[in-house]
PDB file of C-alpha atoms in Angstrom:
ATOM      1  CA  UNK A   1      25.749  20.100  19.505  1.00  0.00           C
ATOM      2  CA  UNK A   2      25.458  22.545  16.675  1.00  0.00           C
ATOM      3  CA  UNK A   3      21.978  23.720  15.684  1.00  0.00           C
ATOM      4  CA  UNK A   4      23.111  24.114  12.101  1.00  0.00           C
ATOM      5  CA  UNK A   5      23.173  20.362  11.627  1.00  0.00           C
ATOM      6  CA  UNK A   6      19.535  20.191  12.494  1.00  0.00           C
ATOM      7  CA  UNK A   7      17.914  21.815   9.514  1.00  0.00           C
ATOM      8  CA  UNK A   8      14.249  20.726   9.815  1.00  0.00           C
ATOM      9  CA  UNK A   9      13.245  18.782   6.714  1.00  0.00           C
ATOM     10  CA  UNK A  10      10.960  20.530   4.165  1.00  0.00           C
ATOM     11  CA  UNK A  11      10.398  23.277   6.730  1.00  0.00           C
ATOM     12  CA  UNK A  12       9.110  26.001   4.344  1.00  0.00           C
ATOM     13  CA  UNK A  13       6.747  23.615   2.581  1.00  0.00           C
ATOM     14  CA  UNK A  14       5.283  22.477   5.916  1.00  0.00           C
ATOM     15  CA  UNK A  15       4.726  26.066   7.038  1.00  0.00           C
ATOM     16  CA  UNK A  16       3.118  26.989   3.732  1.00  0.00           C
ATOM     17  CA  UNK A  17       0.744  24.009   3.862  1.00  0.00           C
ATOM     18  CA  UNK A  18      -0.425  24.910   7.437  1.00  0.00           C
ATOM     19  CA  UNK A  19      -0.372  28.689   6.891  1.00  0.00           C
ATOM     20  CA  UNK A  20      -4.063  29.249   5.709  1.00  0.00           C
ATOM     21  CA  UNK A  21      -5.314  27.590   8.905  1.00  0.00           C
ATOM     22  CA  UNK A  22      -3.020  29.506  11.334  1.00  0.00           C
ATOM     23  CA  UNK A  23      -3.539  33.138  10.463  1.00  0.00           C
ATOM     24  CA  UNK A  24      -6.311  33.834  13.065  1.00  0.00           C
ATOM     25  CA  UNK A  25      -5.172  34.953  16.455  1.00  0.00           C
ATOM     26  CA  UNK A  26      -5.581  32.196  19.077  1.00  0.00           C
ATOM     27  CA  UNK A  27      -5.131  29.363  16.487  1.00  0.00           C
ATOM     28  CA  UNK A  28      -3.674  26.243  18.079  1.00  0.00           C
ATOM     29  CA  UNK A  29      -1.090  24.201  16.240  1.00  0.00           C
ATOM     30  CA  UNK A  30       0.198  20.769  17.522  1.00  0.00           C
ATOM     31  CA  UNK A  31       3.760  19.618  16.780  1.00  0.00           C
ATOM     32  CA  UNK A  32       3.332  15.884  17.449  1.00  0.00           C
ATOM     33  CA  UNK A  33       7.039  15.237  17.083  1.00  0.00           C
ATOM     34  CA  UNK A  34       8.863  18.011  18.868  1.00  0.00           C
ATOM     35  CA  UNK A  35      12.412  16.589  18.744  1.00  0.00           C
ATOM     36  CA  UNK A  36      14.827  19.491  18.973  1.00  0.00           C
ATOM     37  CA  UNK A  37      12.183  22.008  18.306  1.00  0.00           C
ATOM     38  CA  UNK A  38      13.154  23.178  14.879  1.00  0.00           C
ATOM     39  CA  UNK A  39       9.661  22.935  13.335  1.00  0.00           C
ATOM     40  CA  UNK A  40       8.096  24.283  16.574  1.00  0.00           C
ATOM     41  CA  UNK A  41      10.339  27.303  16.678  1.00  0.00           C
ATOM     42  CA  UNK A  42       9.562  28.062  12.971  1.00  0.00           C
ATOM     43  CA  UNK A  43       5.735  27.709  13.659  1.00  0.00           C
ATOM     44  CA  UNK A  44       5.916  30.186  16.621  1.00  0.00           C
ATOM     45  CA  UNK A  45       8.025  32.562  14.616  1.00  0.00           C
ATOM     46  CA  UNK A  46       5.902  32.539  11.474  1.00  0.00           C
ATOM     47  CA  UNK A  47       2.477  32.633  13.150  1.00  0.00           C
ATOM     48  CA  UNK A  48       2.783  35.196  16.006  1.00  0.00           C
ATOM     49  CA  UNK A  49      -0.887  34.826  16.953  1.00  0.00           C
ATOM     50  CA  UNK A  50      -0.760  31.055  17.249  1.00  0.00           C
ATOM     51  CA  UNK A  51      -0.384  28.843  20.359  1.00  0.00           C
ATOM     52  CA  UNK A  52       1.758  25.753  20.178  1.00  0.00           C
ATOM     53  CA  UNK A  53       1.216  22.432  21.886  1.00  0.00           C
ATOM     54  CA  UNK A  54       4.244  20.087  21.326  1.00  0.00           C
ATOM     55  CA  UNK A  55       4.606  16.434  22.261  1.00  0.00           C
ATOM     56  CA  UNK A  56       7.624  14.224  22.619  1.00  0.00           C
ATOM     57  CA  UNK A  57       8.135  10.884  24.373  1.00  0.00           C
ATOM     58  CA  UNK A  58      11.835  11.668  24.856  1.00  0.00           C
ATOM     59  CA  UNK A  59      12.539  13.596  28.083  1.00  0.00           C
ATOM     60  CA  UNK A  60      15.907  14.833  26.899  1.00  0.00           C
ATOM     61  CA  UNK A  61      14.362  16.275  23.729  1.00  0.00           C
ATOM     62  CA  UNK A  62      11.779  18.082  25.868  1.00  0.00           C
ATOM     63  CA  UNK A  63      14.439  19.614  28.072  1.00  0.00           C
ATOM     64  CA  UNK A  64      16.581  20.815  25.117  1.00  0.00           C
ATOM     65  CA  UNK A  65      13.685  22.248  23.067  1.00  0.00           C
ATOM     66  CA  UNK A  66      12.263  23.815  26.204  1.00  0.00           C
ATOM     67  CA  UNK A  67      15.420  25.954  26.401  1.00  0.00           C
ATOM     68  CA  UNK A  68      15.147  26.703  22.688  1.00  0.00           C
ATOM     69  CA  UNK A  69      11.475  27.779  22.903  1.00  0.00           C
ATOM     70  CA  UNK A  70      11.788  29.633  26.221  1.00  0.00           C
ATOM     71  CA  UNK A  71      11.741  33.059  24.453  1.00  0.00           C
ATOM     72  CA  UNK A  72       8.137  32.356  23.309  1.00  0.00           C
ATOM     73  CA  UNK A  73       7.000  32.070  26.929  1.00  0.00           C
ATOM     74  CA  UNK A  74       3.381  30.921  27.486  1.00  0.00           C
ATOM     75  CA  UNK A  75       2.663  30.465  23.759  1.00  0.00           C
ATOM     76  CA  UNK A  76       4.358  27.070  23.913  1.00  0.00           C
ATOM     77  CA  UNK A  77       3.105  24.143  25.954  1.00  0.00           C
ATOM     78  CA  UNK A  78       5.483  21.127  25.910  1.00  0.00           C
ATOM     79  CA  UNK A  79       4.107  17.745  26.948  1.00  0.00           C
ATOM     80  CA  UNK A  80       5.768  14.366  27.644  1.00  0.00           C
ATOM     81  CA  UNK A  81       3.565  12.053  25.658  1.00  0.00           C
ATOM     82  CA  UNK A  82       3.528   9.652  22.721  1.00  0.00           C
ATOM     83  CA  UNK A  83       1.624  11.117  19.757  1.00  0.00           C
ATOM     84  CA  UNK A  84      -1.198   8.740  19.873  1.00  0.00           C
ATOM     85  CA  UNK A  85      -2.090  10.279  23.211  1.00  0.00           C
ATOM     86  CA  UNK A  86      -2.983  13.523  21.449  1.00  0.00           C
ATOM     87  CA  UNK A  87      -6.741  13.302  22.344  1.00  0.00           C
ATOM     88  CA  UNK A  88      -5.968  12.962  26.083  1.00  0.00           C
ATOM     89  CA  UNK A  89      -3.421  15.744  25.995  1.00  0.00           C
ATOM     90  CA  UNK A  90      -5.873  18.151  24.263  1.00  0.00           C
ATOM     91  CA  UNK A  91      -8.577  17.089  26.706  1.00  0.00           C
ATOM     92  CA  UNK A  92      -6.356  17.871  29.697  1.00  0.00           C
ATOM     93  CA  UNK A  93      -5.458  21.271  28.224  1.00  0.00           C
ATOM     94  CA  UNK A  94      -9.140  22.018  27.581  1.00  0.00           C
ATOM     95  CA  UNK A  95      -8.556  22.465  23.843  1.00  0.00           C
ATOM     96  CA  UNK A  96     -11.568  20.906  21.961  1.00  0.00           C
ATOM     97  CA  UNK A  97     -10.302  21.496  18.427  1.00  0.00           C
ATOM     98  CA  UNK A  98      -7.025  22.628  16.829  1.00  0.00           C
ATOM     99  CA  UNK A  99      -6.277  24.454  13.619  1.00  0.00           C
ATOM    100  CA  UNK A 100      -3.043  22.743  12.602  1.00  0.00           C
ATOM    101  CA  UNK A 101      -1.164  19.523  13.263  1.00  0.00           C
ATOM    102  CA  UNK A 102       2.352  18.604  12.107  1.00  0.00           C
ATOM    103  CA  UNK A 103       4.092  15.194  12.273  1.00  0.00           C
ATOM    104  CA  UNK A 104       7.781  14.717  11.391  1.00  0.00           C
ATOM    105  CA  UNK A 105       8.260  11.015  11.691  1.00  0.00           C
ATOM    106  CA  UNK A 106      12.012  10.927  11.297  1.00  0.00           C
ATOM    107  CA  UNK A 107      14.047   9.744  14.287  1.00  0.00           C
ATOM    108  CA  UNK A 108      15.141  12.972  16.010  1.00  0.00           C
ATOM    109  CA  UNK A 109      18.619  14.116  14.830  1.00  0.00           C
ATOM    110  CA  UNK A 110      19.607  14.217  18.485  1.00  0.00           C
ATOM    111  CA  UNK A 111      18.897  10.489  18.934  1.00  0.00           C
ATOM    112  CA  UNK A 112      20.934   9.648  15.797  1.00  0.00           C
ATOM    113  CA  UNK A 113      23.770  11.852  16.887  1.00  0.00           C
ATOM    114  CA  UNK A 114      23.975  10.682  20.518  1.00  0.00           C
ATOM    115  CA  UNK A 115      26.190   7.583  20.378  1.00  0.00           C
ATOM    116  CA  UNK A 116      24.987   6.017  23.594  1.00  0.00           C
ATOM    117  CA  UNK A 117      21.342   5.650  22.386  1.00  0.00           C
ATOM    118  CA  UNK A 118      22.121   2.894  19.860  1.00  0.00           C
ATOM    119  CA  UNK A 119      20.066   4.185  16.968  1.00  0.00           C
ATOM    120  CA  UNK A 120      22.916   4.669  14.573  1.00  0.00           C
ATOM    121  CA  UNK A 121      24.684   1.775  12.897  1.00  0.00           C
ATOM    122  CA  UNK A 122      27.735   3.876  11.941  1.00  0.00           C
ATOM    123  CA  UNK A 123      29.143   3.755  15.519  1.00  0.00           C
ATOM    124  CA  UNK A 124      29.289   1.249  18.303  1.00  0.00           C
ATOM    125  CA  UNK A 125      26.815   1.782  21.099  1.00  0.00           C
ATOM    126  CA  UNK A 126      24.546  -0.203  23.449  1.00  0.00           C
ATOM    127  CA  UNK A 127      21.622  -1.635  21.450  1.00  0.00           C
ATOM    128  CA  UNK A 128      18.808   0.358  23.099  1.00  0.00           C
ATOM    129  CA  UNK A 129      16.839   2.410  20.544  1.00  0.00           C
ATOM    130  CA  UNK A 130      14.043   3.335  22.954  1.00  0.00           C
ATOM    131  CA  UNK A 131      12.869   6.864  22.390  1.00  0.00           C
ATOM    132  CA  UNK A 132      11.623   6.969  25.923  1.00  0.00           C
ATOM    133  CA  UNK A 133      14.336   5.208  27.932  1.00  0.00           C
ATOM    134  CA  UNK A 134      12.175   4.953  30.998  1.00  0.00           C
ATOM    135  CA  UNK A 135       9.918   2.302  29.575  1.00  0.00           C
ATOM    136  CA  UNK A 136       9.621  -0.835  27.331  1.00  0.00           C
ATOM    137  CA  UNK A 137      12.075  -3.361  25.847  1.00  0.00           C
ATOM    138  CA  UNK A 138      15.397  -2.379  24.359  1.00  0.00           C
ATOM    139  CA  UNK A 139      16.559  -3.532  20.920  1.00  0.00           C
ATOM    140  CA  UNK A 140      19.007  -5.881  22.562  1.00  0.00           C
ATOM    141  CA  UNK A 141      16.144  -7.692  24.469  1.00  0.00           C
ATOM    142  CA  UNK A 142      14.193  -7.990  21.175  1.00  0.00           C
ATOM    143  CA  UNK A 143      17.233  -9.566  19.436  1.00  0.00           C
ATOM    144  CA  UNK A 144      17.993 -11.895  22.301  1.00  0.00           C
ATOM    145  CA  UNK A 145      14.493 -13.082  23.212  1.00  0.00           C
ATOM    146  CA  UNK A 146      12.191 -13.025  20.218  1.00  0.00           C
ATOM    147  CA  UNK A 147      11.505 -16.339  18.472  1.00  0.00           C
ATOM    148  CA  UNK A 148      13.226 -16.653  15.052  1.00  0.00           C
ATOM    149  CA  UNK A 149       9.907 -16.479  13.081  1.00  0.00           C
ATOM    150  CA  UNK A 150       8.929 -13.221  14.797  1.00  0.00           C
ATOM    151  CA  UNK A 151      12.285 -11.627  14.079  1.00  0.00           C
ATOM    152  CA  UNK A 152      12.037 -12.674  10.403  1.00  0.00           C
ATOM    153  CA  UNK A 153       8.546 -11.068  10.215  1.00  0.00           C
ATOM    154  CA  UNK A 154       9.790  -7.786  11.854  1.00  0.00           C
ATOM    155  CA  UNK A 155      12.784  -7.457   9.507  1.00  0.00           C
ATOM    156  CA  UNK A 156      10.617  -8.136   6.448  1.00  0.00           C
ATOM    157  CA  UNK A 157       7.636  -5.981   7.457  1.00  0.00           C
ATOM    158  CA  UNK A 158       9.455  -3.045   9.042  1.00  0.00           C
ATOM    159  CA  UNK A 159      12.796  -3.130   7.373  1.00  0.00           C
ATOM    160  CA  UNK A 160      11.724  -4.431   3.970  1.00  0.00           C
ATOM    161  CA  UNK A 161      14.842  -6.652   4.342  1.00  0.00           C
ATOM    162  CA  UNK A 162      14.879  -9.373   1.653  1.00  0.00           C
ATOM    163  CA  UNK A 163      17.692 -11.296   3.372  1.00  0.00           C
ATOM    164  CA  UNK A 164      15.723 -11.477   6.683  1.00  0.00           C
ATOM    165  CA  UNK A 165      16.033 -15.271   6.998  1.00  0.00           C
ATOM    166  CA  UNK A 166      19.828 -15.273   6.587  1.00  0.00           C
ATOM    167  CA  UNK A 167      20.333 -12.409   9.067  1.00  0.00           C
ATOM    168  CA  UNK A 168      18.031 -14.034  11.692  1.00  0.00           C
ATOM    169  CA  UNK A 169      19.610 -17.480  11.482  1.00  0.00           C
ATOM    170  CA  UNK A 170      22.999 -15.801  12.072  1.00  0.00           C
ATOM    171  CA  UNK A 171      21.545 -13.805  14.982  1.00  0.00           C
ATOM    172  CA  UNK A 172      20.004 -16.962  16.568  1.00  0.00           C
ATOM    173  CA  UNK A 173      23.306 -18.844  16.243  1.00  0.00           C
ATOM    174  CA  UNK A 174      25.270 -16.019  17.770  1.00  0.00           C
ATOM    175  CA  UNK A 175      22.891 -15.141  20.626  1.00  0.00           C
ATOM    176  CA  UNK A 176      23.148 -18.705  21.950  1.00  0.00           C
ATOM    177  CA  UNK A 177      26.960 -18.211  22.361  1.00  0.00           C
ATOM    178  CA  UNK A 178      26.490 -14.728  23.904  1.00  0.00           C
ATOM    179  CA  UNK A 179      23.540 -12.303  24.131  1.00  0.00           C
ATOM    180  CA  UNK A 180      23.783  -9.140  22.016  1.00  0.00           C
ATOM    181  CA  UNK A 181      24.543  -5.932  23.799  1.00  0.00           C
ATOM    182  CA  UNK A 182      26.170  -3.596  21.266  1.00  0.00           C
ATOM    183  CA  UNK A 183      25.463  -2.330  17.841  1.00  0.00           C
ATOM    184  CA  UNK A 184      28.933  -3.071  16.285  1.00  0.00           C
ATOM    185  CA  UNK A 185      28.539  -6.756  16.720  1.00  0.00           C
ATOM    186  CA  UNK A 186      25.165  -6.808  14.995  1.00  0.00           C
ATOM    187  CA  UNK A 187      26.512  -4.686  12.112  1.00  0.00           C
ATOM    188  CA  UNK A 188      29.444  -7.105  11.770  1.00  0.00           C
ATOM    189  CA  UNK A 189      27.096 -10.147  11.753  1.00  0.00           C
ATOM    190  CA  UNK A 190      24.872  -8.625   9.085  1.00  0.00           C
ATOM    191  CA  UNK A 191      27.832  -7.876   6.857  1.00  0.00           C
ATOM    192  CA  UNK A 192      29.010 -11.453   7.190  1.00  0.00           C
ATOM    193  CA  UNK A 193      25.514 -12.897   6.644  1.00  0.00           C
ATOM    194  CA  UNK A 194      24.702 -11.113   3.437  1.00  0.00           C
ATOM    195  CA  UNK A 195      25.626 -12.409  -0.016  1.00  0.00           C
ATOM    196  CA  UNK A 196      28.057 -10.170  -1.957  1.00  0.00           C
ATOM    197  CA  UNK A 197      25.393  -8.847  -4.312  1.00  0.00           C
ATOM    198  CA  UNK A 198      23.212  -7.582  -1.481  1.00  0.00           C
ATOM    199  CA  UNK A 199      26.103  -5.614  -0.033  1.00  0.00           C
ATOM    200  CA  UNK A 200      26.660  -3.597  -3.168  1.00  0.00           C
ATOM    201  CA  UNK A 201      23.263  -1.832  -3.156  1.00  0.00           C
ATOM    202  CA  UNK A 202      21.607   0.746  -0.973  1.00  0.00           C
ATOM    203  CA  UNK A 203      24.165   2.063   1.507  1.00  0.00           C
ATOM    204  CA  UNK A 204      24.988   0.366   4.887  1.00  0.00           C
ATOM    205  CA  UNK A 205      23.777  -3.221   4.823  1.00  0.00           C
ATOM    206  CA  UNK A 206      22.670  -2.919   8.440  1.00  0.00           C
ATOM    207  CA  UNK A 207      20.336   0.039   7.746  1.00  0.00           C
ATOM    208  CA  UNK A 208      17.163  -1.989   7.139  1.00  0.00           C
ATOM    209  CA  UNK A 209      17.622  -4.190  10.216  1.00  0.00           C
ATOM    210  CA  UNK A 210      18.213  -1.118  12.463  1.00  0.00           C
ATOM    211  CA  UNK A 211      15.076   0.516  11.036  1.00  0.00           C
ATOM    212  CA  UNK A 212      13.060  -2.629  11.691  1.00  0.00           C
ATOM    213  CA  UNK A 213      14.281  -2.893  15.348  1.00  0.00           C
ATOM    214  CA  UNK A 214      13.614   0.817  15.984  1.00  0.00           C
ATOM    215  CA  UNK A 215      10.048   0.492  14.772  1.00  0.00           C
ATOM    216  CA  UNK A 216       9.416  -2.663  16.791  1.00  0.00           C
ATOM    217  CA  UNK A 217      11.059  -1.251  19.952  1.00  0.00           C
ATOM    218  CA  UNK A 218       9.010   1.920  19.860  1.00  0.00           C
ATOM    219  CA  UNK A 219       5.817   0.335  18.543  1.00  0.00           C
ATOM    220  CA  UNK A 220       5.988   3.145  15.806  1.00  0.00           C
ATOM    221  CA  UNK A 221       3.569   1.785  13.250  1.00  0.00           C
ATOM    222  CA  UNK A 222       0.914   0.768  15.725  1.00  0.00           C
ATOM    223  CA  UNK A 223       1.197   4.129  17.404  1.00  0.00           C
ATOM    224  CA  UNK A 224       0.971   5.892  14.042  1.00  0.00           C
ATOM    225  CA  UNK A 225      -2.082   3.840  13.106  1.00  0.00           C
ATOM    226  CA  UNK A 226      -3.849   5.356  16.082  1.00  0.00           C
ATOM    227  CA  UNK A 227      -2.226   8.739  15.925  1.00  0.00           C
ATOM    228  CA  UNK A 228      -3.087   9.943  12.368  1.00  0.00           C
ATOM    229  CA  UNK A 229      -6.820   9.316  12.606  1.00  0.00           C
ATOM    230  CA  UNK A 230      -6.937  10.848  16.090  1.00  0.00           C
ATOM    231  CA  UNK A 231      -5.104  13.927  14.748  1.00  0.00           C
ATOM    232  CA  UNK A 232      -7.531  14.277  11.834  1.00  0.00           C
ATOM    233  CA  UNK A 233     -10.365  13.978  14.344  1.00  0.00           C
ATOM    234  CA  UNK A 234      -8.941  16.848  16.493  1.00  0.00           C
ATOM    235  CA  UNK A 235      -8.913  19.293  13.532  1.00  0.00           C
ATOM    236  CA  UNK A 236     -11.508  22.033  13.455  1.00  0.00           C
ATOM    237  CA  UNK A 237     -13.250  22.540  10.061  1.00  0.00           C
ATOM    238  CA  UNK A 238     -10.663  24.439   8.019  1.00  0.00           C
ATOM    239  CA  UNK A 239      -7.873  23.000  10.072  1.00  0.00           C
ATOM    240  CA  UNK A 240      -4.918  21.386   8.308  1.00  0.00           C
ATOM    241  CA  UNK A 241      -2.514  18.480   8.929  1.00  0.00           C
ATOM    242  CA  UNK A 242       0.939  18.003   7.449  1.00  0.00           C
ATOM    243  CA  UNK A 243       2.821  14.625   7.831  1.00  0.00           C
ATOM    244  CA  UNK A 244       6.446  13.996   6.911  1.00  0.00           C
ATOM    245  CA  UNK A 245       7.286  10.342   6.699  1.00  0.00           C
ATOM    246  CA  UNK A 246      10.602   8.651   5.878  1.00  0.00           C
ATOM    247  CA  UNK A 247       9.806   5.168   4.647  1.00  0.00           C
ATOM    248  CA  UNK A 248       7.113   3.530   2.563  1.00  0.00           C
ATOM    249  CA  UNK A 249       5.281   1.854   5.388  1.00  0.00           C
ATOM    250  CA  UNK A 250       4.714   5.124   7.213  1.00  0.00           C
ATOM    251  CA  UNK A 251       3.800   6.903   4.007  1.00  0.00           C
ATOM    252  CA  UNK A 252       1.359   4.177   2.997  1.00  0.00           C
ATOM    253  CA  UNK A 253      -0.425   4.415   6.363  1.00  0.00           C
ATOM    254  CA  UNK A 254      -0.764   8.225   6.042  1.00  0.00           C
ATOM    255  CA  UNK A 255      -1.973   7.913   2.488  1.00  0.00           C
ATOM    256  CA  UNK A 256      -4.659   5.362   3.509  1.00  0.00           C
ATOM    257  CA  UNK A 257      -6.034   7.580   6.343  1.00  0.00           C
ATOM    258  CA  UNK A 258      -6.093  10.683   4.167  1.00  0.00           C
ATOM    259  CA  UNK A 259      -7.657   8.830   1.199  1.00  0.00           C
ATOM    260  CA  UNK A 260     -10.413   7.390   3.387  1.00  0.00           C
ATOM    261  CA  UNK A 261     -11.179  10.854   4.739  1.00  0.00           C
ATOM    262  CA  UNK A 262     -11.284  12.351   1.241  1.00  0.00           C
ATOM    263  CA  UNK A 263     -13.526   9.650  -0.202  1.00  0.00           C
ATOM    264  CA  UNK A 264     -17.178   9.937  -1.011  1.00  0.00           C
ATOM    265  CA  UNK A 265     -18.680   6.953   0.758  1.00  0.00           C
ATOM    266  CA  UNK A 266     -22.201   7.170  -0.620  1.00  0.00           C
ATOM    267  CA  UNK A 267     -23.740   3.938  -2.050  1.00  0.00           C
ATOM    268  CA  UNK A 268     -23.658   4.239  -5.849  1.00  0.00           C
ATOM    269  CA  UNK A 269     -26.607   5.647  -7.748  1.00  0.00           C
ATOM    270  CA  UNK A 270     -27.782   8.263  -5.212  1.00  0.00           C
ATOM    271  CA  UNK A 271     -28.966  11.420  -7.068  1.00  0.00           C
ATOM    272  CA  UNK A 272     -27.779  13.670  -4.204  1.00  0.00           C
ATOM    273  CA  UNK A 273     -25.023  12.657  -1.783  1.00  0.00           C
ATOM    274  CA  UNK A 274     -26.271  13.050   1.846  1.00  0.00           C
ATOM    275  CA  UNK A 275     -23.786  14.940   4.042  1.00  0.00           C
ATOM    276  CA  UNK A 276     -22.780  11.902   6.110  1.00  0.00           C
ATOM    277  CA  UNK A 277     -21.243  10.353   2.966  1.00  0.00           C
ATOM    278  CA  UNK A 278     -19.479  13.476   1.748  1.00  0.00           C
ATOM    279  CA  UNK A 279     -15.654  13.657   2.110  1.00  0.00           C
ATOM    280  CA  UNK A 280     -14.411  15.066   5.433  1.00  0.00           C
ATOM    281  CA  UNK A 281     -10.973  15.867   4.096  1.00  0.00           C
ATOM    282  CA  UNK A 282      -9.572  17.695   1.075  1.00  0.00           C
ATOM    283  CA  UNK A 283      -6.073  16.499  -0.012  1.00  0.00           C
ATOM    284  CA  UNK A 284      -3.565  19.367  -0.241  1.00  0.00           C
ATOM    285  CA  UNK A 285      -0.762  17.454  -1.904  1.00  0.00           C
ATOM    286  CA  UNK A 286      -0.946  15.483  -5.161  1.00  0.00           C
ATOM    287  CA  UNK A 287       0.452  12.172  -3.989  1.00  0.00           C
ATOM    288  CA  UNK A 288       3.397  12.721  -1.699  1.00  0.00           C
ATOM    289  CA  UNK A 289       5.623  15.696  -2.231  1.00  0.00           C
ATOM    290  CA  UNK A 290       9.405  15.144  -2.250  1.00  0.00           C
ATOM    291  CA  UNK A 291      12.291  17.297  -1.061  1.00  0.00           C
ATOM    292  CA  UNK A 292      14.137  19.348  -3.726  1.00  0.00           C
ATOM    293  CA  UNK A 293      17.577  18.448  -4.867  1.00  0.00           C
ATOM    294  CA  UNK A 294      19.006  21.544  -3.159  1.00  0.00           C
ATOM    295  CA  UNK A 295      17.452  20.482   0.099  1.00  0.00           C
ATOM    296  CA  UNK A 296      18.855  16.941  -0.112  1.00  0.00           C
ATOM    297  CA  UNK A 297      22.285  18.448  -0.858  1.00  0.00           C
ATOM    298  CA  UNK A 298      21.958  20.622   2.272  1.00  0.00           C
ATOM    299  CA  UNK A 299      20.564  17.939   4.530  1.00  0.00           C
ATOM    300  CA  UNK A 300      21.138  14.313   3.496  1.00  0.00           C
ATOM    301  CA  UNK A 301      18.516  13.197   6.067  1.00  0.00           C
ATOM    302  CA  UNK A 302      15.865  14.794   3.844  1.00  0.00           C
ATOM    303  CA  UNK A 303      16.419  12.367   1.049  1.00  0.00           C
ATOM    304  CA  UNK A 304      13.735   9.789   1.859  1.00  0.00           C
ATOM    305  CA  UNK A 305      11.175  12.328   3.150  1.00  0.00           C
ATOM    306  CA  UNK A 306       7.578  12.232   1.760  1.00  0.00           C
ATOM    307  CA  UNK A 307       5.133  15.019   2.678  1.00  0.00           C
ATOM    308  CA  UNK A 308       1.382  14.784   2.577  1.00  0.00           C
ATOM    309  CA  UNK A 309      -1.157  17.342   3.662  1.00  0.00           C
ATOM    310  CA  UNK A 310      -4.937  17.500   4.177  1.00  0.00           C
ATOM    311  CA  UNK A 311      -7.612  19.963   5.252  1.00  0.00           C
ATOM    312  CA  UNK A 312     -10.674  19.229   7.322  1.00  0.00           C
ATOM    313  CA  UNK A 313     -13.679  20.342   5.282  1.00  0.00           C
ATOM    314  CA  UNK A 314     -16.586  19.197   7.496  1.00  0.00           C
ATOM    315  CA  UNK A 315     -17.462  17.810  10.802  1.00  0.00           C
ATOM    316  CA  UNK A 316     -17.983  14.095  11.356  1.00  0.00           C
ATOM    317  CA  UNK A 317     -21.663  13.170  11.638  1.00  0.00           C
ATOM    318  CA  UNK A 318     -22.783  10.380  13.918  1.00  0.00           C
TER     319      UNK A 318
END
């Protein structure tokens, strides 16, 4: 597998956002989504005094990035964990506060490129989609066992699929004849179920359904809802967090957490704002930053990326 394909998305911008917090020797930075280690390697390279803690739920990703980061020796600690487990991981490592946190919420390039994991709709593969294949339900089990109403809800909420009802009624009809096992059959079914007009817009018509199944199978949004506030909590004052998301649901969630942290929560009319109501975060990006056209030309996976950053400006009280 060539490393050149895995250009980490918006890498320079992520490093620049985190830089002011990572200059001091002994600073700890957490890569919550290690993947193939592209962002982690760049963090270790650019901040020679920093220590890295990196998490991934995918054992194969940990093995491969472990080889890549081996030259950095004891500066890198790799942990098999889902990113909402960050507080426990830091606790076990005896790290009370960190100076930087990075999330890159895209599916790891490796998972998309490995045919037998069933993430990609462009090639036939078993419908699995679990990032950690040792646990949980596969995408095939979701398709074959969920009640129709639940499937419609998932496709609408997580895939923003307007044709959810049509797709699900086709799935239900087909699964009674024979359970789903492979991605090609699902792609075929979606193509057949969609009206002509819907097929003409927005790339592969199966894309939204596959996204929805992936989010459901890995519990991604519920994990993220716990993980982003926990990561903000783990920051020392002056510490910074950068989050790259790839669809509007993730981005909205990050935006809400950051906005709540940056809000003044004092009741109206107070002449002086007591400290417990003052913002805990300062936003470092105006809205979400987008990749440049050059970057998208170089790496098509960067196209939907949205980057948000924030800095911890005071301790939580109470």
